[in-house]
Short mmCIF file of N, CA and C in Angstrom, two decimals:
data_model
loop_
_atom_site.label_atom_id
_atom_site.label_comp_id
_atom_site.label_asym_id
_atom_site.label_seq_id
_atom_site.Cartn_x
_atom_site.Cartn_y
_atom_site.Cartn_z
N UNK J 31 0.84 -1.18 0.00
CA UNK J 31 0.00 0.00 0.00
C UNK J 31 0.89 1.24 0.00
N UNK J 32 0.59 2.22 -0.85
CA UNK J 32 1.37 3.45 -0.96
C UNK J 32 1.07 4.37 0.21
N UNK J 33 2.07 5.23 0.53
CA UNK J 33 1.86 6.19 1.61
C UNK J 33 0.81 7.21 1.20
N UNK J 34 0.12 7.74 2.19
CA UNK J 34 -0.92 8.74 1.94
C UNK J 34 -0.30 10.08 1.55
N UNK J 35 -1.02 10.84 0.73
CA UNK J 35 -0.59 12.20 0.38
C UNK J 35 -0.87 13.12 1.56
N UNK J 36 -0.01 14.12 1.74
CA UNK J 36 -0.15 15.07 2.84
C UNK J 36 -1.43 15.88 2.67
N UNK J 37 -2.26 15.95 3.71
CA UNK J 37 -3.49 16.74 3.66
C UNK J 37 -3.34 18.05 4.45
N UNK J 38 -2.23 18.19 5.16
CA UNK J 38 -1.96 19.46 5.83
C UNK J 38 -1.49 20.47 4.79
N UNK J 39 -1.98 21.68 4.88
CA UNK J 39 -1.45 22.76 4.07
C UNK J 39 -0.31 23.36 4.90
N UNK J 40 0.92 23.30 4.37
CA UNK J 40 2.11 23.71 5.11
C UNK J 40 2.72 24.94 4.44
N UNK J 41 3.01 25.95 5.25
CA UNK J 41 3.62 27.17 4.72
C UNK J 41 4.73 27.62 5.65
N UNK J 42 5.95 27.70 5.18
CA UNK J 42 6.45 27.39 3.85
C UNK J 42 6.50 25.88 3.61
N UNK J 43 6.36 25.49 2.36
CA UNK J 43 6.20 24.08 2.03
C UNK J 43 7.52 23.34 1.81
N UNK J 44 8.49 23.96 1.15
CA UNK J 44 9.70 23.23 0.78
C UNK J 44 10.97 23.69 1.49
N UNK J 45 10.98 24.95 1.98
CA UNK J 45 12.20 25.46 2.60
C UNK J 45 11.88 26.47 3.69
N UNK J 46 12.53 26.30 4.84
CA UNK J 46 12.44 27.25 5.93
C UNK J 46 13.73 28.06 5.89
N UNK J 47 13.61 29.40 5.90
CA UNK J 47 14.79 30.25 5.85
C UNK J 47 14.96 30.97 7.17
N UNK J 48 16.09 30.73 7.81
CA UNK J 48 16.43 31.42 9.06
C UNK J 48 17.28 32.63 8.69
N UNK J 49 16.82 33.83 9.10
CA UNK J 49 17.55 35.07 8.82
C UNK J 49 17.89 35.73 10.14
N UNK J 50 19.14 36.10 10.31
CA UNK J 50 19.50 36.80 11.53
C UNK J 50 20.96 36.66 11.88
N UNK J 51 21.28 37.17 13.05
CA UNK J 51 22.61 37.05 13.62
C UNK J 51 22.57 35.76 14.44
N UNK J 52 23.23 34.72 13.97
CA UNK J 52 23.09 33.40 14.57
C UNK J 52 23.80 33.26 15.91
N UNK J 53 24.43 34.35 16.38
CA UNK J 53 24.97 34.33 17.73
C UNK J 53 23.84 34.50 18.75
N UNK J 54 22.64 34.83 18.22
CA UNK J 54 21.44 34.96 19.04
C UNK J 54 20.40 33.98 18.51
N UNK J 55 19.37 33.73 19.31
CA UNK J 55 18.29 32.83 18.87
C UNK J 55 17.55 33.45 17.69
N UNK J 56 17.29 32.64 16.66
CA UNK J 56 16.58 33.09 15.47
C UNK J 56 15.34 32.20 15.31
N UNK J 57 14.17 32.83 15.12
CA UNK J 57 12.92 32.08 15.03
C UNK J 57 12.27 32.23 13.66
N UNK J 58 11.57 31.19 13.25
CA UNK J 58 10.71 31.23 12.07
C UNK J 58 9.39 30.56 12.45
N UNK J 59 8.36 30.88 11.69
CA UNK J 59 7.06 30.26 11.94
C UNK J 59 6.70 29.35 10.79
N UNK J 60 6.09 28.24 11.15
CA UNK J 60 5.61 27.26 10.19
C UNK J 60 4.10 27.17 10.40
N UNK J 61 3.34 27.38 9.35
CA UNK J 61 1.88 27.33 9.44
C UNK J 61 1.37 25.97 8.95
N UNK J 62 0.58 25.32 9.80
CA UNK J 62 -0.03 24.03 9.44
C UNK J 62 -1.54 24.20 9.46
N UNK J 63 -2.19 23.94 8.33
CA UNK J 63 -3.65 24.08 8.26
C UNK J 63 -4.28 22.75 7.89
N UNK J 64 -5.27 22.37 8.67
CA UNK J 64 -6.02 21.14 8.41
C UNK J 64 -7.03 21.45 7.31
N UNK J 65 -6.84 20.85 6.15
CA UNK J 65 -7.72 21.12 4.99
C UNK J 65 -8.84 20.09 4.87
N UNK J 66 -9.00 19.24 5.89
CA UNK J 66 -10.00 18.18 5.83
C UNK J 66 -11.16 18.48 6.78
N UNK J 67 -12.13 17.57 6.78
CA UNK J 67 -13.25 17.68 7.72
C UNK J 67 -13.08 16.70 8.89
N UNK J 68 -11.84 16.20 9.06
CA UNK J 68 -11.51 15.30 10.17
C UNK J 68 -10.39 15.91 11.01
N UNK J 69 -10.32 15.50 12.26
CA UNK J 69 -9.22 15.96 13.11
C UNK J 69 -7.93 15.29 12.67
N UNK J 70 -6.81 16.05 12.78
CA UNK J 70 -5.50 15.52 12.43
C UNK J 70 -4.55 15.66 13.61
N UNK J 71 -3.70 14.66 13.77
CA UNK J 71 -2.59 14.77 14.72
C UNK J 71 -1.37 15.12 13.89
N UNK J 72 -0.52 15.99 14.43
CA UNK J 72 0.70 16.35 13.71
C UNK J 72 1.91 16.21 14.62
N UNK J 73 3.06 16.11 13.98
CA UNK J 73 4.33 16.04 14.69
C UNK J 73 5.38 16.72 13.80
N UNK J 74 6.26 17.53 14.41
CA UNK J 74 7.35 18.20 13.67
C UNK J 74 8.66 17.69 14.24
N UNK J 75 9.50 17.12 13.37
CA UNK J 75 10.79 16.54 13.78
C UNK J 75 11.91 17.20 12.99
N UNK J 76 13.13 17.09 13.52
CA UNK J 76 14.31 17.56 12.79
C UNK J 76 15.42 16.53 12.94
N UNK J 77 16.34 16.55 11.99
CA UNK J 77 17.47 15.63 12.07
C UNK J 77 18.61 16.20 12.93
N UNK J 78 18.46 17.43 13.44
CA UNK J 78 19.43 18.04 14.35
C UNK J 78 18.70 18.61 15.56
N UNK J 79 18.12 17.77 16.42
CA UNK J 79 17.29 18.26 17.52
C UNK J 79 18.03 19.11 18.55
N UNK J 80 19.35 18.96 18.67
CA UNK J 80 20.10 19.76 19.64
C UNK J 80 20.27 21.21 19.18
N UNK J 81 20.00 21.50 17.90
CA UNK J 81 20.14 22.86 17.36
C UNK J 81 18.85 23.68 17.42
N UNK J 82 17.70 23.00 17.61
CA UNK J 82 16.41 23.67 17.49
C UNK J 82 15.51 23.42 18.69
N UNK J 83 14.62 24.38 18.93
CA UNK J 83 13.53 24.21 19.87
C UNK J 83 12.26 24.44 19.06
N UNK J 84 11.34 23.48 19.07
CA UNK J 84 10.11 23.55 18.28
C UNK J 84 8.92 23.58 19.22
N UNK J 85 8.04 24.58 19.03
CA UNK J 85 6.89 24.72 19.93
C UNK J 85 5.63 25.14 19.17
N UNK J 86 4.57 24.36 19.25
CA UNK J 86 4.50 23.00 19.76
C UNK J 86 5.08 22.04 18.73
N UNK J 87 5.65 20.95 19.21
CA UNK J 87 6.23 19.98 18.28
C UNK J 87 5.25 18.88 17.90
N UNK J 88 4.05 18.95 18.44
CA UNK J 88 3.01 17.99 18.10
C UNK J 88 1.69 18.42 18.71
N UNK J 89 0.62 17.79 18.23
CA UNK J 89 -0.69 18.12 18.77
C UNK J 89 -1.81 17.68 17.83
N UNK J 90 -2.98 18.26 18.06
CA UNK J 90 -4.16 17.94 17.27
C UNK J 90 -4.66 19.23 16.63
N UNK J 91 -5.01 19.15 15.35
CA UNK J 91 -5.58 20.30 14.64
C UNK J 91 -7.00 19.92 14.23
N UNK J 92 -7.95 20.71 14.67
CA UNK J 92 -9.36 20.47 14.34
C UNK J 92 -9.61 20.76 12.85
N UNK J 93 -10.71 20.26 12.28
CA UNK J 93 -11.01 20.49 10.87
C UNK J 93 -11.02 21.98 10.52
N UNK J 94 -10.40 22.33 9.40
CA UNK J 94 -10.33 23.70 8.87
C UNK J 94 -9.63 24.68 9.79
N UNK J 95 -8.90 24.20 10.78
CA UNK J 95 -8.18 25.08 11.71
C UNK J 95 -6.69 25.11 11.35
N UNK J 96 -6.02 26.09 11.91
CA UNK J 96 -4.61 26.29 11.64
C UNK J 96 -3.81 26.25 12.94
N UNK J 97 -2.58 25.76 12.85
CA UNK J 97 -1.67 25.75 13.99
C UNK J 97 -0.37 26.41 13.54
N UNK J 98 0.09 27.41 14.30
CA UNK J 98 1.38 28.03 14.03
C UNK J 98 2.42 27.33 14.91
N UNK J 99 3.49 26.87 14.27
CA UNK J 99 4.58 26.21 14.97
C UNK J 99 5.79 27.14 14.91
N UNK J 100 6.38 27.45 16.06
CA UNK J 100 7.56 28.30 16.12
C UNK J 100 8.80 27.41 16.20
N UNK J 101 9.73 27.66 15.28
CA UNK J 101 10.98 26.90 15.26
C UNK J 101 12.10 27.87 15.59
N UNK J 102 12.82 27.59 16.67
CA UNK J 102 13.89 28.48 17.12
C UNK J 102 15.24 27.81 16.95
N UNK J 103 16.09 28.43 16.16
CA UNK J 103 17.48 27.99 16.02
C UNK J 103 18.23 28.54 17.22
N UNK J 104 18.84 27.67 17.99
CA UNK J 104 19.57 28.09 19.18
C UNK J 104 20.84 28.84 18.76
N UNK J 105 21.32 29.78 19.60
CA UNK J 105 22.54 30.53 19.26
C UNK J 105 23.67 29.57 18.92
N UNK J 106 24.33 29.85 17.81
CA UNK J 106 25.35 28.93 17.33
C UNK J 106 26.29 29.63 16.38
N UNK J 107 27.38 28.97 16.09
CA UNK J 107 28.27 29.40 15.04
C UNK J 107 27.94 28.53 13.83
N UNK J 108 27.74 29.15 12.70
CA UNK J 108 27.35 28.40 11.51
C UNK J 108 28.50 27.51 11.04
N UNK J 109 28.19 26.24 10.90
CA UNK J 109 29.14 25.27 10.34
C UNK J 109 28.53 24.87 9.00
N UNK J 110 29.05 25.50 7.94
CA UNK J 110 28.40 25.42 6.64
C UNK J 110 28.11 24.00 6.17
N UNK J 111 29.07 23.11 6.30
CA UNK J 111 28.86 21.73 5.83
C UNK J 111 27.74 21.04 6.60
N UNK J 112 27.67 21.28 7.92
CA UNK J 112 26.61 20.66 8.72
C UNK J 112 25.25 21.25 8.37
N UNK J 113 25.18 22.57 8.24
CA UNK J 113 23.90 23.24 8.06
C UNK J 113 23.25 22.92 6.71
N UNK J 114 24.04 22.48 5.74
CA UNK J 114 23.47 22.07 4.46
C UNK J 114 22.58 20.84 4.62
N UNK J 115 22.79 20.09 5.72
CA UNK J 115 22.08 18.84 5.93
C UNK J 115 20.81 19.00 6.78
N UNK J 116 20.57 20.18 7.34
CA UNK J 116 19.43 20.37 8.25
C UNK J 116 18.11 20.29 7.50
N UNK J 117 17.19 19.51 8.10
CA UNK J 117 15.86 19.32 7.51
C UNK J 117 14.84 19.18 8.63
N UNK J 118 13.59 19.43 8.27
CA UNK J 118 12.46 19.17 9.16
C UNK J 118 11.53 18.20 8.48
N UNK J 119 10.81 17.44 9.28
CA UNK J 119 9.83 16.49 8.79
C UNK J 119 8.51 16.79 9.49
N UNK J 120 7.49 17.10 8.70
CA UNK J 120 6.15 17.34 9.25
C UNK J 120 5.33 16.10 8.95
N UNK J 121 4.84 15.46 10.02
CA UNK J 121 4.04 14.24 9.87
C UNK J 121 2.62 14.51 10.35
N UNK J 122 1.68 13.84 9.72
CA UNK J 122 0.27 13.96 10.11
C UNK J 122 -0.41 12.61 9.99
N UNK J 123 -1.37 12.38 10.87
CA UNK J 123 -2.23 11.19 10.80
C UNK J 123 -3.65 11.63 11.14
N UNK J 124 -4.61 10.87 10.66
CA UNK J 124 -6.00 11.14 11.04
C UNK J 124 -6.19 10.73 12.49
N UNK J 125 -6.79 11.61 13.26
CA UNK J 125 -7.03 11.34 14.67
C UNK J 125 -8.25 10.43 14.80
N UNK J 126 -8.25 9.56 15.79
CA UNK J 126 -9.43 8.71 15.99
C UNK J 126 -10.61 9.57 16.47
N UNK J 127 -11.81 9.07 16.21
CA UNK J 127 -13.01 9.80 16.64
C UNK J 127 -13.13 9.81 18.16
N UNK J 128 -12.59 8.79 18.79
CA UNK J 128 -12.67 8.68 20.26
C UNK J 128 -11.66 9.63 20.91
N UNK J 129 -11.76 9.73 22.23
CA UNK J 129 -10.84 10.55 23.02
C UNK J 129 -9.40 10.03 22.84
N UNK J 130 -8.45 10.95 22.67
CA UNK J 130 -7.05 10.57 22.53
C UNK J 130 -6.41 10.59 23.91
N UNK J 131 -5.96 9.42 24.37
CA UNK J 131 -5.39 9.32 25.71
C UNK J 131 -3.90 9.63 25.74
N UNK J 132 -3.21 9.42 24.67
CA UNK J 132 -1.78 9.72 24.62
C UNK J 132 -1.31 9.77 23.19
N UNK J 133 -0.79 10.93 22.78
CA UNK J 133 -0.35 11.07 21.39
C UNK J 133 0.82 10.15 21.07
N UNK J 134 1.76 10.01 22.00
CA UNK J 134 2.92 9.14 21.73
C UNK J 134 2.48 7.70 21.47
N UNK J 135 1.54 7.22 22.26
CA UNK J 135 1.03 5.86 22.06
C UNK J 135 0.34 5.75 20.71
N UNK J 136 -0.45 6.76 20.37
CA UNK J 136 -1.15 6.77 19.08
C UNK J 136 -0.15 6.71 17.93
N UNK J 137 0.94 7.51 18.01
CA UNK J 137 1.94 7.51 16.95
C UNK J 137 2.65 6.15 16.85
N UNK J 138 2.95 5.56 17.99
CA UNK J 138 3.63 4.25 17.98
C UNK J 138 2.76 3.16 17.38
N UNK J 139 1.46 3.24 17.60
CA UNK J 139 0.53 2.22 17.11
C UNK J 139 0.12 2.42 15.66
N UNK J 140 0.46 3.58 15.07
CA UNK J 140 0.06 3.89 13.69
C UNK J 140 1.02 3.24 12.71
N UNK J 141 0.47 2.58 11.70
CA UNK J 141 1.29 1.95 10.66
C UNK J 141 1.93 3.04 9.80
N UNK J 142 3.16 2.79 9.35
CA UNK J 142 3.90 3.75 8.53
C UNK J 142 3.12 4.18 7.28
N UNK J 143 2.36 3.26 6.71
CA UNK J 143 1.58 3.59 5.50
C UNK J 143 0.47 4.60 5.78
N UNK J 144 0.11 4.78 7.04
CA UNK J 144 -0.95 5.73 7.39
C UNK J 144 -0.42 7.10 7.82
N UNK J 145 0.89 7.27 7.75
CA UNK J 145 1.51 8.55 8.14
C UNK J 145 1.78 9.38 6.90
N UNK J 146 1.26 10.60 6.91
CA UNK J 146 1.53 11.55 5.83
C UNK J 146 2.76 12.36 6.24
N UNK J 147 3.73 12.48 5.34
CA UNK J 147 4.99 13.15 5.71
C UNK J 147 5.44 14.12 4.62
N UNK J 148 5.99 15.24 5.08
CA UNK J 148 6.55 16.25 4.18
C UNK J 148 7.91 16.67 4.72
N UNK J 149 8.95 16.61 3.87
CA UNK J 149 10.29 17.05 4.25
C UNK J 149 10.47 18.51 3.83
N UNK J 150 11.10 19.28 4.73
CA UNK J 150 11.34 20.70 4.47
C UNK J 150 12.83 20.97 4.71
N UNK J 151 13.49 21.55 3.69
CA UNK J 151 14.91 21.91 3.81
C UNK J 151 15.06 23.20 4.61
N UNK J 152 16.28 23.43 5.10
CA UNK J 152 16.60 24.66 5.82
C UNK J 152 17.60 25.48 5.01
N UNK J 153 17.43 26.80 5.06
CA UNK J 153 18.39 27.73 4.47
C UNK J 153 18.72 28.76 5.54
N UNK J 154 19.92 29.35 5.42
CA UNK J 154 20.39 30.28 6.45
C UNK J 154 20.94 31.53 5.79
N UNK J 155 20.45 32.69 6.24
CA UNK J 155 20.95 33.98 5.76
C UNK J 155 21.47 34.75 6.95
N UNK J 156 22.79 34.88 7.02
CA UNK J 156 23.43 35.57 8.13
C UNK J 156 23.22 37.08 7.98
N UNK J 157 22.70 37.71 9.01
CA UNK J 157 22.57 39.16 9.06
C UNK J 157 23.24 39.60 10.34
N UNK J 158 24.11 40.59 10.21
CA UNK J 158 24.85 41.06 11.38
C UNK J 158 24.34 42.43 11.77
N UNK J 159 23.99 42.59 13.04
CA UNK J 159 23.60 43.90 13.55
C UNK J 159 24.86 44.62 13.98
N UNK J 160 25.05 45.83 13.45
CA UNK J 160 26.23 46.62 13.77
C UNK J 160 25.76 47.82 14.57
N UNK J 161 26.33 48.00 15.76
CA UNK J 161 25.97 49.14 16.60
C UNK J 161 27.18 50.05 16.72
N UNK J 162 27.00 51.32 16.40
CA UNK J 162 28.08 52.28 16.47
C UNK J 162 27.64 53.46 17.31
N UNK J 163 28.59 54.01 18.10
CA UNK J 163 28.28 55.21 18.86
C UNK J 163 28.37 56.40 17.93
N UNK J 164 27.43 57.35 18.08
CA UNK J 164 27.41 58.54 17.26
C UNK J 164 27.75 59.75 18.12
N UNK J 165 28.72 60.59 17.71
CA UNK J 165 29.05 61.78 18.50
C UNK J 165 27.98 62.85 18.33
N UNK J 166 27.77 63.62 19.39
CA UNK J 166 26.86 64.76 19.31
C UNK J 166 27.68 65.98 19.68
N UNK J 167 27.67 66.97 18.84
CA UNK J 167 28.44 68.18 19.05
C UNK J 167 27.58 69.20 19.78
N UNK J 168 28.09 69.68 20.93
CA UNK J 168 27.31 70.64 21.72
C UNK J 168 27.78 72.06 21.52
N UNK J 169 28.97 72.26 21.19
CA UNK J 169 29.50 73.61 21.00
C UNK J 169 30.66 73.54 20.04
N UNK J 170 31.41 74.63 19.94
CA UNK J 170 32.50 74.66 18.98
C UNK J 170 33.63 73.71 19.36
N UNK J 171 33.78 73.44 20.67
CA UNK J 171 34.89 72.58 21.05
C UNK J 171 34.51 71.48 22.02
N UNK J 172 33.22 71.19 22.18
CA UNK J 172 32.79 70.14 23.09
C UNK J 172 32.17 69.00 22.29
N UNK J 173 32.60 67.80 22.59
CA UNK J 173 32.05 66.61 21.94
C UNK J 173 31.56 65.67 23.03
N UNK J 174 30.33 65.19 22.89
CA UNK J 174 29.77 64.26 23.86
C UNK J 174 29.29 63.03 23.11
N UNK J 175 29.64 61.84 23.59
CA UNK J 175 29.19 60.61 22.95
C UNK J 175 27.84 60.23 23.53
N UNK J 176 26.83 60.18 22.69
CA UNK J 176 25.50 59.77 23.15
C UNK J 176 24.83 58.94 22.10
N UNK J 177 23.94 58.07 22.55
CA UNK J 177 23.09 57.29 21.66
C UNK J 177 23.86 56.31 20.81
N UNK J 178 23.11 55.47 20.14
CA UNK J 178 23.69 54.50 19.22
C UNK J 178 22.79 54.40 18.01
N UNK J 179 23.36 53.95 16.92
CA UNK J 179 22.55 53.61 15.76
C UNK J 179 22.79 52.15 15.46
N UNK J 180 21.77 51.48 15.03
CA UNK J 180 21.91 50.08 14.68
C UNK J 180 21.50 49.92 13.24
N UNK J 181 22.37 49.32 12.48
CA UNK J 181 22.05 49.08 11.09
C UNK J 181 22.22 47.59 10.85
N UNK J 182 21.33 47.02 10.05
CA UNK J 182 21.40 45.59 9.77
C UNK J 182 21.95 45.42 8.37
N UNK J 183 23.02 44.64 8.27
CA UNK J 183 23.66 44.41 6.99
C UNK J 183 23.76 42.92 6.73
N UNK J 184 23.55 42.50 5.48
CA UNK J 184 23.82 41.11 5.17
C UNK J 184 25.31 40.85 5.38
N UNK J 185 25.62 39.66 5.79
CA UNK J 185 27.01 39.32 6.08
C UNK J 185 27.81 39.27 4.79
N UNK J 186 28.89 40.00 4.77
CA UNK J 186 29.82 39.94 3.65
C UNK J 186 31.19 39.57 4.20
N UNK J 187 31.21 38.63 5.08
CA UNK J 187 32.44 38.20 5.73
C UNK J 187 32.50 38.81 7.11
N UNK J 188 32.10 38.06 8.10
CA UNK J 188 32.08 38.58 9.47
C UNK J 188 33.50 38.80 9.97
N UNK J 189 33.66 39.87 10.73
CA UNK J 189 34.95 40.13 11.35
C UNK J 189 35.01 39.38 12.65
N UNK J 190 36.21 39.02 13.02
CA UNK J 190 36.37 38.32 14.29
C UNK J 190 36.18 39.31 15.43
N UNK J 191 35.93 38.79 16.63
CA UNK J 191 35.77 39.63 17.81
C UNK J 191 37.03 40.46 18.03
N UNK J 192 38.19 39.88 17.81
CA UNK J 192 39.45 40.60 17.99
C UNK J 192 39.54 41.78 17.03
N UNK J 193 39.15 41.59 15.73
CA UNK J 193 39.17 42.69 14.76
C UNK J 193 38.23 43.81 15.18
N UNK J 194 37.02 43.44 15.66
CA UNK J 194 36.07 44.47 16.09
C UNK J 194 36.61 45.21 17.30
N UNK J 195 37.27 44.51 18.24
CA UNK J 195 37.83 45.15 19.43
C UNK J 195 38.93 46.12 19.02
N UNK J 196 39.79 45.73 18.08
CA UNK J 196 40.89 46.60 17.62
C UNK J 196 40.31 47.85 16.96
N UNK J 197 39.28 47.67 16.09
CA UNK J 197 38.64 48.83 15.46
C UNK J 197 38.03 49.75 16.51
N UNK J 198 37.38 49.18 17.50
CA UNK J 198 36.76 49.97 18.56
C UNK J 198 37.81 50.73 19.34
N UNK J 199 38.94 50.07 19.67
CA UNK J 199 40.01 50.74 20.40
C UNK J 199 40.63 51.84 19.56
N UNK J 200 40.78 51.62 18.25
CA UNK J 200 41.34 52.62 17.35
C UNK J 200 40.45 53.85 17.28
N UNK J 201 39.13 53.66 17.14
CA UNK J 201 38.23 54.80 17.08
C UNK J 201 38.17 55.52 18.41
N UNK J 202 38.26 54.80 19.52
CA UNK J 202 38.28 55.44 20.85
C UNK J 202 39.55 56.26 21.01
N UNK J 203 40.68 55.73 20.56
CA UNK J 203 41.95 56.44 20.64
C UNK J 203 41.90 57.70 19.79
N UNK J 204 41.35 57.61 18.58
CA UNK J 204 41.25 58.77 17.70
C UNK J 204 40.36 59.84 18.33
N UNK J 205 39.26 59.45 18.95
CA UNK J 205 38.37 60.40 19.59
C UNK J 205 39.07 61.07 20.77
N UNK J 206 39.78 60.30 21.57
CA UNK J 206 40.51 60.83 22.71
C UNK J 206 41.57 61.83 22.23
N UNK J 207 42.25 61.50 21.15
CA UNK J 207 43.27 62.38 20.58
C UNK J 207 42.64 63.69 20.12
N UNK J 208 41.48 63.63 19.46
CA UNK J 208 40.79 64.83 18.99
C UNK J 208 40.37 65.71 20.16
N UNK J 209 39.84 65.12 21.20
CA UNK J 209 39.42 65.88 22.38
C UNK J 209 40.65 66.53 23.03
N UNK J 210 41.75 65.80 23.11
CA UNK J 210 42.98 66.33 23.68
C UNK J 210 43.48 67.54 22.88
N UNK J 211 43.44 67.45 21.54
CA UNK J 211 43.84 68.58 20.70
C UNK J 211 42.95 69.79 20.94
N UNK J 212 41.65 69.58 21.06
CA UNK J 212 40.72 70.68 21.33
C UNK J 212 41.06 71.33 22.66
N UNK J 213 41.33 70.54 23.69
CA UNK J 213 41.68 71.08 25.01
C UNK J 213 42.97 71.88 24.96
N UNK J 214 43.97 71.37 24.26
CA UNK J 214 45.24 72.10 24.11
C UNK J 214 45.00 73.43 23.41
N UNK J 215 44.16 73.42 22.37
CA UNK J 215 43.82 74.64 21.65
C UNK J 215 43.14 75.66 22.55
N UNK J 216 42.21 75.20 23.38
CA UNK J 216 41.49 76.09 24.30
C UNK J 216 42.48 76.68 25.30
N UNK J 217 43.37 75.87 25.84
CA UNK J 217 44.37 76.35 26.82
C UNK J 217 45.30 77.37 26.16
N UNK J 218 45.81 77.07 24.95
CA UNK J 218 46.69 78.01 24.26
C UNK J 218 45.97 79.30 23.92
N UNK J 219 44.73 79.21 23.47
CA UNK J 219 43.94 80.40 23.14
C UNK J 219 43.75 81.26 24.38
N UNK J 220 43.43 80.62 25.51
CA UNK J 220 43.26 81.36 26.76
C UNK J 220 44.57 81.97 27.22
N UNK J 221 45.68 81.27 27.06
CA UNK J 221 47.00 81.78 27.48
C UNK J 221 47.40 82.97 26.62
N UNK J 222 47.19 82.85 25.29
CA UNK J 222 47.58 83.94 24.39
C UNK J 222 46.68 85.16 24.56
N UNK J 223 45.42 84.96 24.87
CA UNK J 223 44.51 86.12 25.05
C UNK J 223 44.80 86.86 26.34
N UNK J 224 45.40 86.21 27.33
CA UNK J 224 45.76 86.85 28.59
C UNK J 224 46.95 87.78 28.35
N UNK J 225 47.90 87.42 27.53
CA UNK J 225 49.09 88.24 27.26
C UNK J 225 48.73 89.38 26.46
#
């Protein structure tokens, strides 16, 4: 007997795309809609369970109802070869008309030919949030550092933490040097105006 065709309407159907700075948790939503007039049990699995948190990862969807499943990629460093292999499997079975006492038992007792399954690939788009301090000028010779701006850029080769620290130290040193020059100018101007 051939496997049953999937009756859940799944969005996205073929690929889930995670976009973000993967040093933080990144979430996507998967929409499951029961297109039948019968109750369906569903289950969402992955081949890399230690990388993801799925909520809810299973349950019952009433006829013509929808369930949103949140898939969270845990903070990680992207390992390109491994991430090419990440997939999700959405399974569904018709729920019995009687009360369901335990979904795990129901899934174990269901024959493989009665399980509807859809495989979904994963794609990853690294986006790096860059935060920079912006100077605010209060007068002709006073500079105060206030506020930040955040801009989101697609990754074009992430810099290492050490490179970012060196750049930050360099810009801090340059700012300190500029402030020092302004102070020297003010002192010299005051000294020369006294004479």
